Amino acid sequence: MKKMIEISNLSKSFPSPGGEEKVNVFCGANFTLEQGESVAILGPSGSGKSTLLNLIGLLDKPTSGKIVVGEKDLSSLSDREVAEYRNQKVGFVFQDYTLFPNMTVKENLEFALKKGQSQDDINELIETIELTNLQDRKPETLSGGQKQRVALARALVQKPSVLLLDEPLSALDDEMRNKLQDYVLKVHKKYKLTTFLVSHDISEVFKLSDYVIKLENGSILKQGNPEELFLDKKTTGKHKTTGTILSIKNSDVIKII
Ligand code: ADP
Ligand code: MG
């Protein structure tokens, strides 16, 4: 049987800044995914995308509801198991690179090694993510795209099974973003990760994702595969657009018009 990730009746509330009313996110969200899937999370600012990633990565605890990964119910873990899960099972990449500025690329990766882990794991990642020429440089000498490659490699040092990407590509220009997408796709497949990517870019979603979760105001508006969500015949018939095509670019499996 395939291993699943099951989210049931998930909700999270935050105290509001003024203290009167609570901010409620995901009142009773449900979805089931297969491990190894690549999931895009879409939605306007403030819709709960980061909150959802933080709950899945155990950076934060749900107010109620359950997240089950494989056979593990994450809400039943002890504090020690939570820390272990967060460090070893989950890789996080954020929009700001959060690299240590005083360390070289290689040292940044080595810092993430757990006790007794082989240096070979770092060497393999340096090769996979093509960091050989950058490994002795400090982050301040790298471009945004290069830093994000290092952050991606670092997130994978402890061989996580879940990769959480919170808008890591949003600050990059098109060319850089395209390259990074290729690395994300490569590691997703090579390391058989379950990948969650917060994205605003539909071509990126088509390129990288098997499944889409669309949020609005802290609840799930729609979910399904990208074709179902974006190319629904019923809706495309209703929403006709007129315009002038300026260019058609090939971008791997899709064309950007
Ligand atoms: P997104 O990542 O989609 O922009 P977030 O998940 O960051 O959205 O936020 C969802 C909602 O939860 C917003 O209304 C936000 O203000 C609120 N929120 C998030 N984190 C906190 C927090 N630590 N304290 C209070 N409110 C929060
Ligand atoms: Mg966010």
PDB file of C-alpha atoms and ligand atoms in Angstrom, residues 49-51 166-167 198, ligand 2:
ATOM      1  CA  LYS A  49       0.175  29.283   2.859  1.00  0.00           C
ATOM      2  CA  SER A  50       3.076  29.674   5.278  1.00  0.00           C
ATOM      3  CA  THR A  51       0.912  28.580   8.188  1.00  0.00           C
ATOM      4  CA  ASP A 166       8.038  28.686   1.088  1.00  0.00           C
ATOM      5  CA  GLU A 167       8.276  30.948  -1.963  1.00  0.00           C
ATOM      6  CA  VAL A 198       4.318  27.843  -2.267  1.00  0.00           C
TER       7      VAL A 198
HETATM    8 MG    MG B   2       3.791  33.279   3.458  1.00  0.00          MG
END
